[in-house]
CSV table of C-alpha atoms and ligand atoms in Angstrom, one decimal:
chain,number,residue,atom,x,y,z
A,10,MET,CA,-11.2,-27.2,9.4
A,11,ASP,CA,-8.4,-28.1,7.0
A,12,LEU,CA,-7.5,-25.0,5.0
A,13,TRP,CA,-6.2,-26.9,2.0
A,14,PRO,CA,-8.0,-30.1,1.8
A,15,ASP,CA,-7.3,-30.8,-1.8
A,16,ARG,CA,-3.7,-29.8,-1.8
A,17,PRO,CA,-1.2,-32.6,-2.6
A,18,SER,CA,1.9,-32.8,-0.4
A,19,ARG,CA,5.1,-31.2,-1.6
A,20,ARG,CA,6.9,-34.5,-1.3
A,21,SER,CA,4.4,-36.4,-3.5
A,22,LEU,CA,4.6,-33.6,-6.2
A,23,LEU,CA,8.4,-33.7,-6.2
A,24,ALA,CA,8.4,-37.5,-6.6
A,25,ALA,CA,5.9,-37.2,-9.5
A,26,ALA,CA,8.2,-34.5,-11.1
A,27,LEU,CA,11.3,-36.7,-10.8
A,28,ALA,CA,9.4,-39.7,-12.1
A,29,ALA,CA,8.2,-37.7,-15.1
A,30,GLY,CA,11.7,-36.5,-15.9
A,31,ALA,CA,10.4,-33.0,-16.3
A,32,PHE,CA,12.0,-31.5,-13.3
A,33,PRO,CA,12.6,-27.8,-14.1
A,34,ALA,CA,9.0,-27.2,-15.3
A,35,LEU,CA,7.3,-29.2,-12.7
A,36,LEU,CA,9.5,-27.8,-9.9
A,37,ARG,CA,8.4,-24.3,-10.8
A,38,HIS,CA,4.9,-25.6,-10.6
A,39,VAL,CA,5.5,-27.3,-7.2
A,40,LEU,CA,7.1,-24.2,-5.8
A,41,ALA,CA,4.2,-22.1,-7.0
A,42,ALA,CA,1.8,-24.5,-5.4
A,43,GLU,CA,3.4,-23.7,-2.1
A,44,VAL,CA,2.5,-20.0,-2.4
A,45,PRO,CA,-0.7,-19.6,-0.4
A,46,ARG,CA,-3.4,-18.1,-2.6
A,47,PHE,CA,-6.0,-17.3,0.1
A,48,ASP,CA,-3.8,-15.7,2.7
A,49,LEU,CA,-6.2,-12.7,3.1
A,50,GLY,CA,-9.2,-14.9,4.0
A,51,VAL,CA,-12.8,-14.7,2.8
A,52,ALA,CA,-15.7,-12.3,3.4
A,53,SER,CA,-19.3,-11.8,2.4
A,54,GLY,CA,-21.4,-8.6,2.3
A,55,THR,CA,-24.3,-6.7,0.9
A,56,PRO,CA,-26.8,-9.4,1.9
A,57,ARG,CA,-30.2,-9.2,0.1
A,58,PRO,CA,-33.1,-11.5,0.3
A,59,ASP,CA,-32.0,-13.4,-2.7
A,60,SER,CA,-28.2,-12.6,-3.1
A,61,VAL,CA,-25.0,-12.0,-1.3
A,62,VAL,CA,-21.5,-10.9,-2.4
A,63,LEU,CA,-18.7,-13.3,-1.8
A,64,TRP,CA,-15.2,-11.8,-1.5
A,65,THR,CA,-11.6,-13.0,-1.5
A,66,ARG,CA,-8.3,-11.7,-3.0
A,67,LEU,CA,-5.7,-14.0,-4.4
A,68,THR,CA,-2.1,-13.6,-3.1
A,69,GLY,CA,1.3,-14.3,-4.6
A,70,ASP,CA,3.7,-12.2,-6.7
A,71,ASP,CA,3.6,-14.7,-9.6
A,72,LEU,CA,-0.1,-14.3,-10.5
A,73,PRO,CA,-0.9,-13.9,-14.2
A,74,ASP,CA,-3.1,-11.0,-15.3
A,75,GLU,CA,-6.3,-13.1,-15.2
A,76,VAL,CA,-7.0,-16.0,-12.9
A,77,PRO,CA,-10.2,-18.1,-13.0
A,78,VAL,CA,-11.6,-18.5,-9.5
A,79,ARG,CA,-14.4,-21.0,-8.8
A,80,TRP,CA,-16.8,-20.4,-5.9
A,81,GLU,CA,-19.3,-22.7,-4.2
A,82,LEU,CA,-22.2,-21.9,-1.9
A,83,ALA,CA,-23.8,-24.7,0.2
A,84,HIS,CA,-26.6,-25.2,2.6
A,85,ASP,CA,-24.3,-26.9,5.0
A,86,GLU,CA,-20.9,-26.5,6.5
A,87,ARG,CA,-19.5,-29.7,4.9
A,88,PHE,CA,-20.7,-28.6,1.4
A,89,THR,CA,-22.7,-31.7,0.8
A,90,ARG,CA,-25.7,-29.8,-0.5
A,91,LEU,CA,-24.7,-27.1,-3.0
A,92,ALA,CA,-27.1,-24.2,-3.4
A,93,SER,CA,-25.1,-22.3,-6.1
A,94,ARG,CA,-21.8,-22.2,-7.8
A,95,GLY,CA,-20.0,-20.1,-10.4
A,96,SER,CA,-16.7,-18.6,-11.5
A,97,PHE,CA,-15.1,-15.3,-11.5
A,98,ILE,CA,-12.1,-14.0,-13.4
A,99,ALA,CA,-9.7,-12.3,-10.8
A,100,GLN,CA,-7.9,-9.5,-12.6
A,101,ALA,CA,-4.5,-7.9,-11.9
A,102,SER,CA,-6.2,-4.5,-12.6
A,103,SER,CA,-8.3,-5.1,-9.5
A,104,ALA,CA,-5.5,-6.6,-7.4
A,105,HIS,CA,-6.9,-10.1,-8.1
A,106,SER,CA,-9.9,-9.4,-5.8
A,107,VAL,CA,-13.1,-11.5,-6.3
A,108,HIS,CA,-16.6,-9.9,-5.9
A,109,ALA,CA,-18.8,-12.8,-6.9
A,110,GLU,CA,-22.5,-12.4,-6.5
A,111,ALA,CA,-24.4,-15.5,-5.6
A,112,ALA,CA,-28.0,-14.9,-6.7
A,113,GLY,CA,-31.3,-16.9,-6.7
A,114,LEU,CA,-30.9,-17.6,-3.0
A,115,GLU,CA,-33.6,-18.1,-0.4
A,116,PRO,CA,-34.3,-15.3,2.1
A,117,ALA,CA,-33.2,-15.5,5.8
A,118,ARG,CA,-31.0,-18.5,5.2
A,119,SER,CA,-27.5,-19.3,6.4
A,120,TYR,CA,-25.1,-20.5,3.7
A,121,TRP,CA,-21.4,-21.5,3.6
A,122,TYR,CA,-19.1,-20.6,0.8
A,123,ARG,CA,-15.5,-21.2,-0.4
A,124,PHE,CA,-13.3,-20.5,-3.3
A,125,THR,CA,-10.9,-22.6,-5.4
A,126,ALA,CA,-8.1,-21.3,-7.6
A,127,LEU,CA,-4.7,-22.4,-8.8
A,128,GLY,CA,-5.1,-25.9,-7.2
A,129,GLN,CA,-5.9,-24.5,-3.8
A,130,GLN,CA,-9.1,-24.1,-1.8
A,131,SER,CA,-9.9,-21.3,0.6
A,132,ALA,CA,-11.2,-21.5,4.1
A,133,ALA,CA,-15.0,-21.7,4.2
A,134,GLY,CA,-17.1,-18.7,5.4
A,135,ARG,CA,-20.6,-18.5,6.7
A,136,THR,CA,-23.0,-16.0,5.3
A,137,ARG,CA,-26.7,-15.2,5.6
A,138,THR,CA,-29.3,-13.7,3.3
A,139,ALA,CA,-31.6,-10.9,4.4
A,140,PRO,CA,-35.3,-11.7,5.1
A,141,ALA,CA,-37.9,-11.0,2.5
A,142,PRO,CA,-38.9,-7.3,2.8
A,143,ASP,CA,-42.5,-8.2,3.8
A,144,ALA,CA,-41.5,-11.1,6.3
A,145,ALA,CA,-42.3,-11.0,9.9
A,146,VAL,CA,-38.9,-11.2,11.7
A,147,ASP,CA,-38.4,-11.8,15.4
A,148,SER,CA,-34.9,-10.6,15.8
A,149,LEU,CA,-31.8,-9.2,14.2
A,150,ARG,CA,-28.5,-9.8,16.0
A,151,PHE,CA,-25.7,-7.4,14.8
A,152,ALA,CA,-22.6,-5.6,16.0
A,153,ILE,CA,-21.1,-2.2,15.2
A,154,ALA,CA,-17.3,-1.8,15.0
A,155,SER,CA,-14.8,0.9,13.8
A,156,CYS,CA,-11.3,2.2,14.1
A,157,GLN,CA,-8.9,-0.8,14.0
A,158,ARG,CA,-5.5,0.8,14.1
A,159,TRP,CA,-3.0,-2.0,13.5
A,160,ASP,CA,-0.1,-0.5,15.4
A,161,HIS,CA,-2.2,0.4,18.5
A,162,GLY,CA,-3.0,-3.1,19.5
A,163,HIS,CA,-4.5,-6.5,18.8
A,164,TRP,CA,-8.0,-7.3,17.8
A,165,ALA,CA,-9.4,-9.5,20.5
A,166,ALA,CA,-12.7,-7.8,20.0
A,167,TRP,CA,-13.0,-9.4,16.5
A,168,ARG,CA,-12.0,-12.7,17.9
A,169,HIS,CA,-14.9,-12.4,20.4
A,170,LEU,CA,-17.4,-11.2,17.8
A,171,ALA,CA,-16.6,-14.1,15.5
A,172,THR,CA,-18.0,-16.4,18.2
A,173,GLU,CA,-21.3,-14.5,18.6
A,174,PRO,CA,-24.2,-15.7,16.5
A,175,LEU,CA,-24.5,-12.5,14.5
A,176,ASP,CA,-26.7,-12.0,11.5
A,177,LEU,CA,-24.6,-8.9,10.4
A,178,VAL,CA,-21.6,-6.7,11.2
A,179,LEU,CA,-21.9,-3.0,10.5
A,180,PHE,CA,-18.4,-1.6,10.1
A,181,LEU,CA,-18.5,2.2,10.5
A,182,GLY,CA,-15.1,3.4,9.3
A,183,ASP,CA,-11.3,3.5,9.7
A,184,TYR,CA,-10.8,0.0,8.5
A,185,ILE,CA,-7.1,1.0,7.8
A,186,TYR,CA,-4.9,3.8,8.9
A,187,GLU,CA,-2.7,5.5,6.4
A,188,TYR,CA,0.2,6.4,8.9
A,189,PRO,CA,3.7,5.2,8.5
A,190,LEU,CA,5.6,2.8,10.7
A,191,LEU,CA,6.1,3.9,14.3
A,192,PRO,CA,9.0,2.1,16.0
A,193,SER,CA,7.3,2.2,19.4
A,194,ALA,CA,4.1,0.7,18.2
A,195,VAL,CA,2.5,-2.5,19.6
A,196,ARG,CA,2.9,-4.0,16.1
A,197,LEU,CA,4.5,-2.3,13.1
A,198,HIS,CA,2.8,-0.8,10.0
A,199,ARG,CA,4.6,-2.1,6.9
A,200,GLY,CA,6.1,0.8,4.9
A,201,GLY,CA,5.5,4.5,4.9
A,202,TRP,CA,2.5,6.7,4.4
A,203,ALA,CA,-0.3,5.0,2.3
A,204,ARG,CA,-0.9,7.5,-0.4
A,205,THR,CA,-0.7,5.6,-3.7
A,206,LEU,CA,-2.6,2.7,-5.1
A,207,ASP,CA,0.2,0.3,-4.2
A,208,GLY,CA,0.5,1.8,-0.7
A,209,TYR,CA,-3.2,1.5,0.0
A,210,ARG,CA,-3.4,-2.1,-1.4
A,211,ASP,CA,-0.4,-3.1,0.8
A,212,ARG,CA,-2.0,-1.5,3.9
A,213,HIS,CA,-5.3,-3.3,3.3
A,214,ALA,CA,-3.4,-6.6,2.7
A,215,GLN,CA,-1.6,-6.1,6.0
A,216,TYR,CA,-4.7,-5.5,8.0
A,217,LYS,CA,-6.5,-8.4,6.3
A,218,SER,CA,-3.7,-10.7,7.3
A,219,ASP,CA,-4.9,-10.6,10.9
A,220,PRO,CA,-6.5,-14.0,11.9
A,221,ALA,CA,-9.1,-12.4,14.3
A,222,LEU,CA,-10.4,-10.0,11.5
A,223,GLN,CA,-10.5,-13.0,9.1
A,224,ALA,CA,-12.5,-15.0,11.5
A,225,ALA,CA,-15.0,-12.1,12.0
A,226,HIS,CA,-15.4,-11.7,8.2
A,227,ALA,CA,-15.8,-15.4,7.8
A,228,ALA,CA,-18.5,-15.6,10.4
A,229,CYS,CA,-21.3,-13.4,8.9
A,230,PRO,CA,-22.0,-10.9,6.2
A,231,TRP,CA,-20.8,-7.3,6.7
A,232,LEU,CA,-22.2,-3.9,5.6
A,233,VAL,CA,-19.3,-1.5,5.4
A,234,VAL,CA,-18.9,2.3,5.3
A,235,TRP,CA,-15.8,4.3,5.6
A,236,ASP,CA,-14.5,7.3,7.5
A,237,ASP,CA,-11.4,9.4,6.8
A,238,HIS,CA,-8.4,7.1,7.4
A,239,GLU,CA,-9.2,4.8,4.5
A,240,VAL,CA,-7.9,7.9,2.6
A,241,GLU,CA,-6.3,10.4,4.8
A,242,ASN,CA,-7.0,12.0,8.3
A,243,ASP,CA,-9.8,14.6,8.2
A,244,TYR,CA,-10.2,14.9,4.5
A,245,ALA,CA,-13.4,16.6,3.3
A,246,GLY,CA,-14.7,15.8,-0.2
A,247,LEU,CA,-11.9,16.6,-2.6
A,248,GLN,CA,-9.9,18.5,-0.1
A,249,GLY,CA,-6.9,16.9,1.7
A,250,GLU,CA,-5.9,17.8,5.1
A,251,ARG,CA,-2.7,19.5,3.9
A,252,LEU,CA,-4.6,21.3,1.0
A,253,GLN,CA,-2.2,19.4,-1.2
A,254,ASP,CA,-2.3,19.3,-5.0
A,255,GLY,CA,-3.3,15.9,-6.4
A,256,PHE,CA,-5.7,14.9,-3.7
A,257,GLU,CA,-8.3,13.8,-6.2
A,258,ALA,CA,-5.9,11.1,-7.6
A,259,GLN,CA,-5.0,10.1,-4.0
A,260,ARG,CA,-8.7,9.7,-3.2
A,261,ALA,CA,-9.3,7.7,-6.4
A,262,ALA,CA,-6.4,5.3,-5.4
A,263,ALA,CA,-7.7,4.9,-1.9
A,264,TYR,CA,-11.3,4.2,-3.0
A,265,GLN,CA,-10.1,1.7,-5.6
A,266,ALA,CA,-8.1,-0.2,-2.9
A,267,TRP,CA,-10.9,0.0,-0.5
A,268,TRP,CA,-13.4,-1.5,-3.0
A,269,GLU,CA,-10.9,-4.2,-3.9
A,270,HIS,CA,-10.7,-5.3,-0.3
A,271,MET,CA,-14.4,-5.1,0.8
A,272,PRO,CA,-17.2,-7.5,0.1
A,273,MET,CA,-18.8,-4.9,-2.2
A,274,PRO,CA,-20.5,-5.8,-5.5
A,275,MET,CA,-19.0,-5.2,-8.9
A,276,SER,CA,-21.6,-2.5,-9.4
A,277,ALA,CA,-20.1,-0.4,-6.7
A,278,ARG,CA,-16.7,-0.4,-8.4
A,279,PRO,CA,-15.3,3.2,-8.3
A,280,ARG,CA,-15.3,5.5,-11.3
A,281,GLY,CA,-12.3,7.8,-10.8
A,282,PRO,CA,-12.5,9.5,-7.4
A,283,ASP,CA,-16.1,8.6,-6.8
A,284,LEU,CA,-17.6,5.6,-5.1
A,285,ARG,CA,-21.2,5.3,-3.8
A,286,ILE,CA,-21.5,3.6,-0.4
A,287,VAL,CA,-24.8,5.1,0.5
A,288,GLY,CA,-27.6,2.5,0.6
A,289,ARG,CA,-30.5,0.9,2.4
A,290,LEU,CA,-31.5,-2.5,3.4
A,291,ASP,CA,-34.8,-3.7,4.9
A,292,TRP,CA,-34.6,-6.5,7.4
A,293,GLY,CA,-38.0,-7.8,6.8
A,294,ARG,CA,-40.8,-5.9,8.6
A,295,LEU,CA,-38.5,-5.4,11.6
A,296,ALA,CA,-36.1,-2.6,10.5
A,297,ARG,CA,-34.8,-0.5,7.8
A,298,LEU,CA,-31.0,0.1,7.7
A,299,HIS,CA,-29.7,3.3,6.2
A,300,LEU,CA,-25.9,3.6,5.4
A,301,ILE,CA,-24.7,7.1,4.9
A,302,ASP,CA,-21.4,8.7,3.9
A,303,HIS,CA,-20.2,11.9,5.6
A,304,ARG,CA,-16.8,12.1,4.0
A,305,GLN,CA,-17.3,12.3,0.3
A,306,TYR,CA,-19.9,15.0,-0.1
A,307,ARG,CA,-19.3,17.2,2.9
A,308,ASP,CA,-18.4,20.9,2.9
A,309,PRO,CA,-14.9,21.6,4.3
A,310,GLN,CA,-14.6,21.9,8.1
A,311,ALA,CA,-15.3,25.4,9.5
A,312,CYS,CA,-12.5,27.6,10.9
A,313,PRO,CA,-9.5,25.5,10.1
A,314,ARG,CA,-5.9,26.3,11.3
A,315,PRO,CA,-4.2,28.8,9.0
A,316,GLY,CA,-3.0,27.2,5.8
A,317,ARG,CA,-4.5,23.8,6.7
A,318,GLY,CA,-7.6,21.8,5.9
A,319,GLY,CA,-9.0,19.3,8.4
A,320,SER,CA,-10.3,19.6,11.9
A,321,ASN,CA,-9.8,22.2,14.6
A,322,THR,CA,-11.1,22.8,18.1
A,323,VAL,CA,-12.5,26.3,18.2
A,324,ARG,CA,-14.5,28.5,20.6
A,325,LEU,CA,-18.1,28.5,19.5
A,326,LYS,CA,-18.3,32.3,19.7
A,327,ASP,CA,-15.3,32.7,17.4
A,328,CYS,CA,-16.7,30.5,14.5
A,329,PRO,CA,-20.1,31.5,13.2
A,330,ALA,CA,-19.7,29.1,10.3
A,331,LEU,CA,-20.3,26.2,12.7
A,332,ASP,CA,-24.0,27.1,12.6
A,333,ASP,CA,-24.2,28.2,9.0
A,334,PRO,CA,-27.3,26.6,7.6
A,335,ARG,CA,-25.7,26.5,4.1
A,336,ARG,CA,-23.1,24.0,5.2
A,337,SER,CA,-23.8,20.3,5.1
A,338,LEU,CA,-22.0,17.1,6.4
A,339,LEU,CA,-23.8,14.8,4.0
A,340,GLY,CA,-24.2,17.1,1.0
A,341,TRP,CA,-27.7,18.3,-0.1
A,342,GLU,CA,-28.5,15.3,-2.3
A,343,GLN,CA,-27.8,12.8,0.4
A,344,GLU,CA,-29.6,14.9,3.0
A,345,ARG,CA,-32.7,14.8,0.8
A,346,TRP,CA,-32.2,11.1,0.0
A,347,LEU,CA,-32.1,10.3,3.7
A,348,ALA,CA,-35.1,12.6,4.6
A,349,GLU,CA,-37.3,10.9,2.1
A,350,GLY,CA,-36.3,7.3,2.8
A,351,TRP,CA,-37.2,6.7,6.5
A,352,SER,CA,-39.5,3.7,7.0
A,353,LEU,CA,-42.7,4.7,8.5
A,354,ASP,CA,-44.2,1.2,8.7
A,355,ARG,CA,-41.4,-0.7,10.5
A,356,PRO,CA,-40.8,-0.3,14.2
A,357,TRP,CA,-37.1,0.5,13.7
A,358,ASN,CA,-34.8,2.7,11.6
A,359,LEU,CA,-31.1,2.1,12.1
A,360,LEU,CA,-28.8,4.8,10.7
A,361,ALA,CA,-25.3,3.4,10.2
A,362,GLN,CA,-22.9,6.4,10.0
A,363,GLN,CA,-19.5,7.5,11.0
A,364,THR,CA,-19.1,9.9,14.0
A,365,LEU,CA,-20.8,10.9,17.2
A,366,MET,CA,-24.0,12.8,16.5
A,367,ALA,CA,-24.8,14.0,20.0
A,368,ARG,CA,-23.8,17.5,20.9
A,369,PHE,CA,-20.4,17.3,22.7
A,370,GLU,CA,-20.0,20.5,24.7
A,371,THR,CA,-16.6,21.1,26.2
A,372,GLN,CA,-15.3,24.3,27.7
A,373,ASP,CA,-12.0,26.1,28.1
A,374,ARG,CA,-10.8,27.5,31.4
A,375,GLN,CA,-12.8,30.7,30.9
A,376,GLY,CA,-15.9,28.7,30.6
A,377,ASP,CA,-16.3,29.4,26.8
A,378,SER,CA,-17.9,26.6,24.8
A,379,LEU,CA,-15.5,24.6,22.5
A,380,ARG,CA,-16.4,22.6,19.4
A,381,TRP,CA,-14.5,20.0,17.3
A,382,THR,CA,-15.1,20.9,13.8
A,383,ASP,CA,-14.8,17.5,12.1
A,384,GLY,CA,-17.8,15.9,13.6
A,385,TRP,CA,-21.5,16.7,13.6
A,386,ASP,CA,-20.8,19.6,16.0
A,387,GLY,CA,-19.0,21.2,13.1
A,388,TYR,CA,-22.2,21.0,11.0
A,389,ALA,CA,-24.8,21.8,13.6
A,390,ALA,CA,-27.5,23.0,11.1
A,391,SER,CA,-27.1,19.8,9.1
A,392,ARG,CA,-27.6,17.7,12.2
A,393,GLN,CA,-30.6,19.8,13.2
A,394,ARG,CA,-32.3,19.3,9.8
A,395,LEU,CA,-31.9,15.5,10.1
A,396,LEU,CA,-33.2,15.3,13.6
A,397,GLN,CA,-36.0,17.7,13.0
A,398,THR,CA,-37.1,15.6,10.1
A,399,VAL,CA,-37.1,12.5,12.4
A,400,ALA,CA,-39.2,14.4,14.9
A,401,ASP,CA,-41.6,15.9,12.4
A,402,ARG,CA,-42.3,12.7,10.6
A,403,ARG,CA,-42.5,10.7,13.8
A,404,VAL,CA,-40.0,8.3,12.3
A,405,PRO,CA,-40.4,5.0,14.3
A,406,GLY,CA,-37.5,3.7,16.3
A,407,PRO,CA,-34.7,5.9,15.1
A,408,VAL,CA,-31.3,4.6,16.3
A,409,VAL,CA,-28.1,6.3,15.3
A,410,LEU,CA,-25.0,4.0,15.1
A,411,SER,CA,-21.6,5.7,15.2
A,412,GLY,CA,-17.9,5.3,15.6
A,413,ASP,CA,-14.8,7.4,14.8
A,414,VAL,CA,-14.2,9.0,18.3
A,415,HIS,CA,-12.6,6.0,20.0
A,416,ALA,CA,-15.0,5.9,22.9
A,417,HIS,CA,-18.2,4.3,23.9
A,418,TYR,CA,-21.1,6.8,24.1
A,419,VAL,CA,-24.8,6.2,24.7
A,420,ALA,CA,-26.9,9.3,24.0
A,421,ASP,CA,-30.4,10.7,23.7
A,422,LEU,CA,-30.6,12.8,20.6
A,423,LYS,CA,-32.7,16.0,20.5
A,424,ALA,CA,-33.6,18.5,17.8
A,425,ASP,CA,-32.5,21.1,20.3
A,426,PHE,CA,-29.6,20.1,22.6
A,427,ASP,CA,-29.8,23.5,24.4
A,428,ASP,CA,-33.2,22.6,25.7
A,429,ALA,CA,-32.6,20.4,28.6
A,430,ARG,CA,-36.3,19.4,28.8
A,431,GLY,CA,-36.7,19.2,25.1
A,432,GLU,CA,-38.1,16.1,23.4
A,433,VAL,CA,-35.8,13.1,22.8
A,434,VAL,CA,-36.2,12.2,19.2
A,435,ALA,CA,-33.7,9.4,18.7
A,436,THR,CA,-31.1,7.2,20.5
A,437,GLU,CA,-27.5,6.9,19.7
A,438,PHE,CA,-24.9,4.2,20.3
A,439,CYS,CA,-21.4,5.2,19.4
A,440,GLY,CA,-19.2,2.2,19.6
A,441,THR,CA,-15.6,2.5,20.8
A,442,SER,CA,-12.6,1.5,18.6
A,443,ILE,CA,-11.5,-2.0,18.0
A,444,SER,CA,-7.9,-0.9,18.9
A,445,SER,CA,-7.3,2.7,18.1
A,446,ARG,CA,-6.3,4.6,21.4
A,447,GLY,CA,-8.8,7.0,22.9
A,448,GLY,CA,-8.4,10.4,24.5
A,449,ALA,CA,-8.2,11.1,28.2
A,450,GLN,CA,-11.0,9.7,30.3
A,451,SER,CA,-10.9,12.9,32.5
A,452,ARG,CA,-11.9,15.0,29.5
A,453,VAL,CA,-14.9,12.6,28.8
A,454,ASP,CA,-15.9,12.8,32.5
A,455,ALA,CA,-15.9,16.6,32.3
A,456,ALA,CA,-18.0,16.3,29.2
A,457,LEU,CA,-20.5,14.0,30.8
A,458,ALA,CA,-21.3,16.7,33.3
A,459,LEU,CA,-21.9,19.3,30.6
A,460,ASN,CA,-24.0,17.1,28.3
A,461,PRO,CA,-26.9,15.7,30.2
A,462,HIS,CA,-28.1,13.8,27.1
A,463,LEU,CA,-25.0,11.5,27.3
A,464,HIS,CA,-25.7,8.5,29.5
A,465,TYR,CA,-22.3,6.9,29.2
A,466,GLY,CA,-18.8,7.8,28.0
A,467,ARG,CA,-15.7,5.8,28.2
A,468,SER,CA,-12.7,6.7,26.0
A,469,ASP,CA,-10.5,4.2,28.1
A,470,GLN,CA,-12.3,1.2,26.7
A,471,ARG,CA,-11.5,-0.7,23.4
A,472,GLY,CA,-14.1,-3.0,21.9
A,473,ALA,CA,-17.4,-2.9,20.0
A,474,VAL,CA,-21.1,-3.0,20.6
A,475,SER,CA,-23.4,-6.1,20.2
A,476,PHE,CA,-27.1,-5.7,19.6
A,477,THR,CA,-30.2,-7.8,19.7
A,478,LEU,CA,-33.1,-6.1,18.0
A,479,ALA,CA,-36.7,-7.3,18.4
A,480,PRO,CA,-40.0,-5.7,17.4
A,481,GLN,CA,-40.6,-4.2,20.9
A,482,GLN,CA,-37.0,-3.6,22.1
A,483,LEU,CA,-33.3,-3.1,21.3
A,484,GLN,CA,-30.7,-4.4,23.6
A,485,ALA,CA,-27.2,-3.2,23.5
A,486,ARG,CA,-24.1,-4.7,25.1
A,487,LEU,CA,-21.1,-2.5,25.2
A,488,LEU,CA,-18.0,-4.8,24.9
A,489,THR,CA,-14.7,-4.0,26.3
A,490,VAL,CA,-11.2,-5.7,25.9
A,491,ASP,CA,-9.3,-6.3,29.0
A,492,ASP,CA,-5.9,-5.9,27.3
A,493,PRO,CA,-5.7,-4.4,23.8
A,494,THR,CA,-2.1,-5.4,23.5
A,495,ASP,CA,-3.0,-9.1,23.9
A,496,ALA,CA,-4.6,-10.9,20.9
A,497,ALA,CA,-6.0,-13.5,23.3
A,498,SER,CA,-7.4,-10.9,25.8
A,499,THR,CA,-10.7,-11.6,27.6
A,500,VAL,CA,-13.6,-9.5,26.4
A,501,ARG,CA,-16.3,-8.4,28.8
A,502,VAL,CA,-19.7,-6.6,28.8
A,503,ALA,CA,-18.9,-3.2,30.3
A,504,ALA,CA,-22.5,-2.0,30.3
A,505,GLY,CA,-25.9,-2.9,29.0
A,506,PHE,CA,-28.7,-0.6,27.6
A,507,ARG,CA,-32.1,-1.0,26.1
A,508,VAL,CA,-34.3,1.1,24.0
A,509,ASP,CA,-38.1,0.6,23.8
A,510,ALA,CA,-39.6,0.8,20.2
A,511,ARG,CA,-42.2,3.3,21.2
A,512,ARG,CA,-40.0,5.6,23.2
A,513,PRO,CA,-36.7,7.1,21.9
A,514,GLY,CA,-33.9,7.3,24.4
A,515,ALA,CA,-31.6,4.8,26.1
A,516,GLN,CA,-32.2,3.1,29.5
A,517,ARG,CA,-29.7,1.1,31.6
A,518,ALA,CA,-30.5,-2.6,31.2
B,633,FE2,FE1,-10.4,6.2,14.0
C-alpha cells in the first residue's frame, strides 16, 4: 500500500511555489511537507464490543503545540465504506500522541483505520472489536509476547506474527529497555540511560521505528501490560533498584512516556506516578481475560543485597521473608480484585501477567534450595493465595500467561508445589522473549529435573507463543526464531501443547 497517497510531489510543489512568486514561505512549507509525520506507525488497543482505541504519534521537530489529526475507520481495506470518523488534537504535552476512541461500533468485526495530519496520511491498520459479552464464540486467536531488547537482536518474531490471523496480541512487559548504548550490540540503543521524560520518549520512539513491530501493531489490536524495564530493572512500587532519591519522579516520567506510546485510552492517562493497567475483558461467552500488574503495588523484594533494592538469588533457608504471608506481589487491593472477578460461567479464564508463576527450584552445590526473589517465588504466599482461590472456587479453565524470564516454559500450577501428587489447578504458558537474550540452557535443564510440574523449558529460544482458544480446548504453538540477529529469519514452531477446558494441565499436542 502507498504510505502517502495524497502527498504531492516535491517537484510539483516547488514549481507551484516559484509560479506564485512566494518562494521563501512556500519553500518552508514544502520542506516541512517532506518531514514524515507518521514515522512511528499506527496501533489499536483496548478492544471492546462497541469501541477501540486508535493510536499514533506525530513525528518531526517542527510541530506546533497543537496539531489537529483526523482519523477514519472503515469496514474495508480500501476505505470505501466508512464506519466512523473523528478528529483529535495531538498536543506537545503528550508528545503529540493520539489516543482516539472510535465508539458506536459493531461487536466482533474487523475494521481498518488511518490518520491524516499536516497534509500527510498514515499507513492503514486493521483492528477488531470484541464480541458482545453474551455472544457464543467459536474461537479466539491470540499471541503473547514480551521482552524486546533492541540491542540484543532483530524482531523476526513480530514479522511472523503480523502474518498470522490474530484477533489479539497480549504484550506482557519489557516493551523497552532503559539501558544505554553498548558498542558490541547487534544494533545500538540511541543515547544513555533512559531516566527522564525525554529519555523514555526517545527510547520508545526508537523501538517504535522498527518495521516488524509496526507491522504487528497494524495487524490487530493489542492489550498491553508492563514489567520493570519500562521504568528500571527490578523496581518495586516506589523503590528503585539503587534505592535512589527521586524515583517517584522517574516512575512518573516513565509511565507518562509509556502511556503516550501505547494504544491506551485517554482515561488511562497517568496522574503523577500512578497509572492503572489492571483490567478485564470478556471475549463473549468463551473467555474472560484478566490483566494484572505486579510492579506498581508490590512489596519490595525479600533479602536484597546490602545497600541495594531489586532482586537477589538466595538460599531458601536463609530468607524466611520469602514465605511471609504479609508480603504481596500484587498488593492487597489487587489480590482481592482478582479473587472476586474470576468468571465462573465461561469455560476459560486467561490471566495475562508478567513473570513465571510456577515454582522454579534450583539448588547450589550443597543441595540447598535457591530462590530468585523478583518473581513469584519471592512472594510464595501471594501465589499460594491466588492458586488456592482458583482451586477453592473451581475457576473454569484457568490459564496463566507470562513473560519476563526470556525462556519458553510450559507448566502445571499447583496450590502446593511440594506435593508431587497434588492437584493441578491451572496451566501456565510463559512465552520466551522476542529478542532479549536468555540464560544458560544447562541451568534450565537442571531445573527441569527438579521441577516435575515443568513440561518444557528452553532459554535458548527467542520468539513468542501463538494460541487458538475454542470452547473445549486451547492449542498453543511455541514459536522460535532461527537467527535472532537476522530481521528476515525463519520462524518455526518449536513445540505444540494443548489444554482441555475441563482438565487443568498441559499436554503435548
Ligand atoms: Fe525482559
